[in-house]
Short mmCIF file of C-alpha atoms and ligand atoms in Angstrom, two decimals:
data_model
loop_
_atom_site.label_atom_id
_atom_site.label_comp_id
_atom_site.label_asym_id
_atom_site.label_seq_id
_atom_site.Cartn_x
_atom_site.Cartn_y
_atom_site.Cartn_z
CA MET A 1 124.54 -108.02 -35.59
CA GLU A 2 126.58 -110.94 -34.27
CA GLU A 3 129.23 -112.17 -37.20
CA ASP A 4 128.69 -116.50 -37.67
CA CYS A 5 125.19 -115.86 -36.95
CA ILE A 6 122.92 -117.30 -39.13
CA PHE A 7 119.78 -116.45 -38.27
CA CYS A 8 121.19 -112.97 -37.86
CA LYS A 9 121.49 -112.63 -41.68
CA ILE A 10 118.40 -113.78 -42.60
CA VAL A 11 116.98 -111.03 -40.08
CA ALA A 12 119.13 -109.24 -42.50
CA GLY A 13 117.75 -110.49 -45.87
CA GLN A 14 121.44 -112.52 -46.43
CA ILE A 15 119.98 -116.00 -46.49
CA PRO A 16 116.67 -116.86 -47.30
CA CYS A 17 114.02 -117.85 -44.98
CA ALA A 18 110.24 -118.61 -45.27
CA LYS A 19 108.59 -116.37 -43.39
CA ILE A 20 105.16 -116.42 -41.74
CA TYR A 21 105.61 -113.35 -39.70
CA GLU A 22 107.44 -110.05 -38.61
CA ASP A 23 107.44 -107.09 -37.25
CA GLU A 24 109.14 -104.78 -35.24
CA LYS A 25 111.37 -106.88 -33.21
CA VAL A 26 110.21 -110.53 -34.42
CA LEU A 27 111.06 -112.94 -37.14
CA SER A 28 109.34 -115.79 -37.60
CA PHE A 29 109.86 -118.55 -40.75
CA LEU A 30 109.41 -121.89 -41.22
CA ASP A 31 112.58 -124.31 -39.70
CA ILE A 32 114.56 -125.72 -42.81
CA ASN A 33 114.87 -129.30 -40.93
CA PRO A 34 111.27 -130.08 -40.00
CA ILE A 35 109.57 -132.44 -36.92
CA SER A 36 106.62 -131.72 -37.98
CA GLU A 37 104.95 -129.63 -41.33
CA GLY A 38 104.35 -126.41 -40.13
CA HIS A 39 107.11 -126.47 -37.10
CA THR A 40 107.85 -123.40 -37.39
CA LEU A 41 111.16 -120.97 -35.68
CA VAL A 42 109.71 -117.59 -33.71
CA ILE A 43 113.19 -115.17 -33.21
CA PRO A 44 114.00 -111.55 -31.40
CA LYS A 45 115.68 -109.38 -34.11
CA ALA A 46 118.34 -108.76 -31.52
CA HIS A 47 120.89 -111.53 -31.99
CA ALA A 48 121.17 -112.13 -28.00
CA GLU A 49 121.71 -115.79 -27.16
CA ASN A 50 119.07 -117.85 -24.34
CA LEU A 51 117.36 -116.83 -21.93
CA TRP A 52 119.63 -115.56 -19.41
CA GLU A 53 120.84 -112.35 -22.48
CA ILE A 54 117.43 -111.55 -24.28
CA ALA A 55 116.08 -108.72 -23.10
CA GLU A 56 112.55 -108.42 -21.72
CA GLY A 57 111.09 -106.49 -24.37
CA ASP A 58 112.55 -108.70 -26.94
CA LEU A 59 111.38 -111.59 -24.83
CA ALA A 60 108.02 -110.65 -24.74
CA ALA A 61 107.38 -110.25 -28.07
CA VAL A 62 108.26 -113.45 -29.14
CA HIS A 63 106.20 -114.47 -26.87
CA ARG A 64 103.19 -112.21 -27.79
CA ALA A 65 104.42 -113.41 -31.75
CA SER A 66 103.67 -116.82 -31.23
CA LYS A 67 100.63 -116.55 -30.06
CA LYS A 68 99.14 -114.92 -32.89
CA ILE A 69 101.16 -117.32 -34.80
CA ILE A 70 99.87 -120.15 -33.07
CA GLN A 71 95.92 -119.66 -33.76
CA ALA A 72 96.94 -119.35 -37.87
CA MET A 73 98.86 -122.12 -36.74
CA LYS A 74 95.61 -124.30 -35.51
CA GLU A 75 93.66 -122.16 -38.90
CA VAL A 76 94.78 -124.09 -41.10
CA LEU A 77 97.00 -127.59 -40.17
CA ASN A 78 93.85 -127.79 -37.54
CA PRO A 79 96.98 -129.54 -35.34
CA GLU A 80 95.52 -132.24 -32.01
CA GLY A 81 98.85 -129.67 -30.52
CA VAL A 82 101.77 -127.51 -30.01
CA ALA A 83 104.80 -128.34 -28.80
CA CYS A 84 106.75 -124.96 -27.59
CA LEU A 85 110.55 -125.75 -26.89
CA GLN A 86 113.23 -124.12 -26.24
CA LEU A 87 116.58 -124.65 -25.29
CA ASN A 88 119.73 -122.79 -24.20
CA GLY A 89 123.06 -124.37 -24.73
CA ARG A 90 124.84 -126.38 -25.65
CA GLY A 91 124.35 -129.06 -22.78
CA VAL A 92 120.94 -129.16 -24.29
CA ASN A 93 122.10 -129.22 -28.34
CA GLN A 94 121.28 -125.49 -29.03
CA VAL A 95 123.01 -125.51 -31.98
CA VAL A 96 121.62 -121.88 -33.49
CA MET A 97 123.45 -119.62 -30.10
CA HIS A 98 120.48 -117.09 -31.37
CA TYR A 99 117.71 -116.99 -29.42
CA HIS A 100 114.86 -119.72 -31.16
CA LEU A 101 111.19 -120.41 -30.19
CA HIS A 102 110.01 -123.84 -31.84
CA LEU A 103 106.22 -124.40 -32.98
CA ILE A 104 105.63 -127.79 -33.15
CA PRO A 105 102.39 -128.59 -34.30
CA ARG A 106 101.34 -132.49 -33.55
CA VAL A 107 99.27 -132.59 -37.51
CA LYS A 108 95.70 -134.95 -36.91
CA GLY A 109 96.95 -138.18 -37.71
CA SER A 110 101.00 -138.32 -37.19
CA ASP A 111 103.07 -139.62 -35.77
CA PRO A 112 102.95 -138.21 -31.79
CA LEU A 113 106.35 -136.10 -31.69
CA PRO A 114 108.74 -137.54 -29.96
CA VAL A 115 109.84 -133.76 -27.50
CA SER A 116 106.06 -134.31 -26.62
CA SER A 117 106.68 -137.81 -24.89
CA TRP A 118 108.90 -139.47 -21.83
CA GLU A 119 108.49 -141.34 -19.43
CA ILE A 120 107.16 -140.12 -16.40
CA LYS A 121 110.01 -141.44 -12.92
CA PRO A 122 108.24 -140.06 -9.79
CA GLY A 123 111.22 -137.73 -8.30
CA ASN A 124 112.95 -137.93 -4.30
CA GLN A 125 110.29 -135.46 -2.39
CA GLU A 126 112.52 -134.13 -0.69
CA VAL A 127 115.41 -133.07 -3.42
CA ILE A 128 112.87 -131.31 -4.59
CA GLY A 129 111.40 -129.46 -1.26
CA ARG A 130 114.62 -128.47 -0.38
CA LEU A 131 115.72 -127.98 -4.28
CA ALA A 132 113.01 -125.56 -4.59
CA GLU A 133 113.70 -123.33 -1.44
CA ILE A 134 117.06 -122.63 -2.31
CA LEU A 135 115.47 -121.42 -5.64
CA ALA A 136 113.21 -119.24 -4.04
CA ALA A 137 115.39 -118.07 -1.65
CA LYS A 138 116.86 -117.25 -4.12
CA LEU A 139 114.02 -115.41 -6.62
CA GLY A 140 112.85 -114.39 -3.08
P1 5GP B 201 118.31 -125.46 -31.30
O1 5GP B 201 119.16 -124.72 -31.40
O2 5GP B 201 117.14 -125.33 -31.04
O3 5GP B 201 118.95 -127.09 -31.68
O4 5GP B 201 117.57 -125.90 -33.36
C1 5GP B 201 117.78 -124.92 -34.11
C2 5GP B 201 116.86 -125.07 -35.62
O5 5GP B 201 117.27 -124.39 -36.22
C3 5GP B 201 116.91 -126.80 -35.89
O6 5GP B 201 116.05 -126.70 -35.65
C4 5GP B 201 117.73 -126.44 -37.80
O7 5GP B 201 116.85 -126.67 -38.54
C5 5GP B 201 116.78 -124.85 -37.79
N1 5GP B 201 118.05 -124.02 -38.98
C6 5GP B 201 119.21 -124.30 -38.35
N2 5GP B 201 120.22 -123.88 -39.70
C7 5GP B 201 118.83 -123.12 -40.57
C8 5GP B 201 118.47 -121.68 -41.15
O8 5GP B 201 119.05 -121.74 -41.59
N3 5GP B 201 117.04 -121.62 -42.01
C9 5GP B 201 116.07 -122.34 -40.55
N4 5GP B 201 114.79 -121.91 -41.86
N5 5GP B 201 116.46 -122.63 -40.38
C10 5GP B 201 116.98 -123.30 -39.22
ZN1 ZN B 202 122.18 -113.82 -34.06
#
Protein backbone atom coordinates (compact mmCIF):
# COMPACT_ATOMS: atom_id res chain seq x y z
CA MET A 1 0.00 0.00 0.00
CA GLU A 2 1.28 3.43 -1.01
CA GLU A 3 0.67 6.28 1.39
CA ASP A 4 -1.45 9.11 -0.03
CA CYS A 5 -2.71 6.92 -2.89
CA ILE A 6 -6.47 7.28 -3.16
CA PHE A 7 -6.92 3.93 -4.94
CA CYS A 8 -4.81 2.09 -2.33
CA LYS A 9 -7.15 3.60 0.25
CA ILE A 10 -10.14 2.31 -1.70
CA VAL A 11 -8.54 -1.18 -1.84
CA ALA A 12 -7.95 -1.02 1.94
CA GLY A 13 -11.60 -0.03 2.52
CA GLN A 14 -10.61 3.34 3.98
CA ILE A 15 -12.51 5.23 1.27
CA PRO A 16 -15.84 3.93 -0.02
CA CYS A 17 -16.46 3.01 -3.66
CA ALA A 18 -19.31 1.72 -5.81
CA LYS A 19 -17.73 -1.73 -6.14
CA ILE A 20 -18.82 -3.96 -8.99
CA TYR A 21 -16.16 -6.71 -9.05
CA GLU A 22 -13.36 -8.09 -6.90
CA ASP A 23 -10.99 -11.03 -7.04
CA GLU A 24 -7.63 -11.88 -5.47
CA LYS A 25 -5.66 -9.36 -7.57
CA VAL A 26 -8.25 -6.93 -8.90
CA LEU A 27 -10.87 -4.42 -7.77
CA SER A 28 -13.38 -2.67 -10.02
CA PHE A 29 -15.73 0.19 -9.21
CA LEU A 30 -17.67 2.96 -10.94
CA ASP A 31 -15.86 6.23 -11.63
CA ILE A 32 -16.89 9.08 -9.35
CA ASN A 33 -16.90 11.55 -12.29
CA PRO A 34 -18.38 9.40 -15.07
CA ILE A 35 -17.79 10.39 -18.70
CA SER A 36 -20.82 8.23 -19.50
CA GLU A 37 -23.32 6.01 -17.69
CA GLY A 38 -21.47 2.94 -16.44
CA HIS A 39 -17.95 4.46 -16.61
CA THR A 40 -15.90 1.88 -14.71
CA LEU A 41 -12.33 1.63 -13.39
CA VAL A 42 -10.46 -1.67 -13.09
CA ILE A 43 -7.37 -1.61 -10.87
CA PRO A 44 -4.76 -4.00 -9.48
CA LYS A 45 -4.94 -4.29 -5.70
CA ALA A 46 -1.14 -4.05 -5.55
CA HIS A 47 0.08 -0.50 -6.06
CA ALA A 48 1.85 0.21 -9.35
CA GLU A 49 1.84 3.61 -11.01
CA ASN A 50 1.56 2.69 -14.62
CA LEU A 51 2.19 0.21 -17.44
CA TRP A 52 5.94 0.52 -16.96
CA GLU A 53 5.67 -0.60 -13.33
CA ILE A 54 2.80 -3.05 -13.13
CA ALA A 55 3.65 -6.75 -12.60
CA GLU A 56 2.72 -8.93 -15.58
CA GLY A 57 0.42 -11.11 -13.45
CA ASP A 58 -1.50 -8.07 -12.21
CA LEU A 59 -1.75 -6.68 -15.72
CA ALA A 60 -3.17 -9.96 -17.01
CA ALA A 61 -5.60 -10.13 -14.08
CA VAL A 62 -6.87 -6.57 -14.75
CA HIS A 63 -7.52 -7.39 -18.39
CA ARG A 64 -9.10 -10.78 -17.62
CA ALA A 65 -11.45 -9.02 -15.19
CA SER A 66 -12.26 -6.35 -17.78
CA LYS A 67 -13.52 -9.09 -20.10
CA LYS A 68 -15.97 -10.28 -17.44
CA ILE A 69 -17.05 -6.74 -16.63
CA ILE A 70 -17.60 -5.76 -20.26
CA GLN A 71 -19.85 -8.82 -20.62
CA ALA A 72 -21.98 -7.66 -17.68
CA MET A 73 -22.05 -4.14 -19.18
CA LYS A 74 -23.36 -5.57 -22.42
CA GLU A 75 -26.18 -7.36 -20.64
CA VAL A 76 -27.11 -4.48 -18.33
CA LEU A 77 -26.51 -1.38 -20.48
CA ASN A 78 -26.63 -2.73 -24.04
CA PRO A 79 -24.03 -0.16 -25.16
CA GLU A 80 -23.22 0.73 -28.75
CA GLY A 81 -19.60 0.24 -27.80
CA VAL A 82 -17.14 0.48 -24.91
CA ALA A 83 -13.93 2.51 -25.05
CA CYS A 84 -10.98 1.18 -23.03
CA LEU A 85 -8.62 3.94 -21.94
CA GLN A 86 -5.49 3.74 -19.84
CA LEU A 87 -3.17 6.71 -19.24
CA ASN A 88 0.51 6.53 -18.26
CA GLY A 89 2.09 9.69 -16.89
CA ARG A 90 1.08 13.21 -15.97
CA GLY A 91 2.00 14.37 -19.48
CA VAL A 92 -1.05 12.50 -20.84
CA ASN A 93 -3.35 13.58 -18.00
CA GLN A 94 -2.98 10.61 -15.68
CA VAL A 95 -4.34 12.09 -12.47
CA VAL A 96 -4.47 9.12 -10.09
CA MET A 97 -1.01 7.55 -10.06
CA HIS A 98 -2.21 3.98 -9.43
CA TYR A 99 -2.67 1.90 -12.61
CA HIS A 100 -6.29 1.86 -13.77
CA LEU A 101 -8.09 0.80 -16.89
CA HIS A 102 -11.15 2.87 -17.79
CA LEU A 103 -14.08 1.02 -19.38
CA ILE A 104 -16.32 3.71 -20.86
CA PRO A 105 -19.57 2.50 -22.41
CA ARG A 106 -21.58 4.54 -24.86
CA VAL A 107 -25.19 3.73 -24.19
CA LYS A 108 -27.51 3.80 -27.23
CA GLY A 109 -28.80 7.25 -28.08
CA SER A 110 -26.29 9.09 -25.87
CA ASP A 111 -23.69 11.60 -27.03
CA PRO A 112 -20.55 10.36 -28.84
CA LEU A 113 -17.60 9.80 -26.51
CA PRO A 114 -14.88 12.46 -26.85
CA VAL A 115 -12.22 9.84 -26.04
CA SER A 116 -13.14 7.79 -29.10
CA SER A 117 -13.01 10.40 -31.85
CA TRP A 118 -10.14 12.42 -33.21
CA GLU A 119 -9.14 13.97 -36.50
CA ILE A 120 -7.60 11.48 -38.98
CA LYS A 121 -4.42 12.90 -40.52
CA PRO A 122 -2.15 10.61 -42.58
CA GLY A 123 1.35 10.35 -41.10
CA ASN A 124 4.71 10.63 -42.83
CA GLN A 125 5.38 7.05 -43.97
CA GLU A 126 9.15 7.54 -43.95
CA VAL A 127 9.13 8.73 -40.33
CA ILE A 128 6.74 5.92 -39.35
CA GLY A 129 8.95 3.32 -41.02
CA ARG A 130 12.15 4.62 -39.37
CA LEU A 131 10.61 4.69 -35.90
CA ALA A 132 9.17 1.20 -36.39
CA GLU A 133 12.67 -0.10 -37.18
CA ILE A 134 14.17 1.53 -34.07
CA LEU A 135 11.41 0.23 -31.76
CA ALA A 136 11.45 -3.23 -33.33
CA ALA A 137 15.23 -3.40 -32.85
CA LYS A 138 14.76 -2.59 -29.13
CA LEU A 139 12.15 -5.34 -28.85
CA GLY A 140 14.00 -7.91 -30.91
P1 LIG B 1 -6.92 9.36 -14.89
O1 LIG B 1 -5.86 9.26 -13.82
O2 LIG B 1 -6.90 8.22 -15.84
O3 LIG B 1 -6.90 10.69 -15.59
O4 LIG B 1 -8.33 9.31 -14.18
C1 LIG B 1 -8.55 9.06 -12.84
C2 LIG B 1 -10.03 8.75 -12.69
O5 LIG B 1 -10.27 8.38 -11.33
C3 LIG B 1 -10.94 9.91 -13.03
O6 LIG B 1 -11.87 9.50 -14.01
C4 LIG B 1 -11.62 10.23 -11.69
O7 LIG B 1 -12.95 10.63 -11.85
C5 LIG B 1 -11.51 8.92 -10.93
N1 LIG B 1 -11.45 9.09 -9.50
C6 LIG B 1 -10.61 9.90 -8.81
N2 LIG B 1 -10.83 9.78 -7.49
C7 LIG B 1 -11.80 8.84 -7.34
C8 LIG B 1 -12.45 8.28 -6.19
O8 LIG B 1 -12.17 8.61 -5.05
N3 LIG B 1 -13.40 7.35 -6.43
C9 LIG B 1 -13.73 6.95 -7.69
N4 LIG B 1 -14.70 6.03 -7.82
N5 LIG B 1 -13.14 7.46 -8.80
C10 LIG B 1 -12.20 8.40 -8.61
ZN1 LIG C 1 -2.03 2.90 -4.99
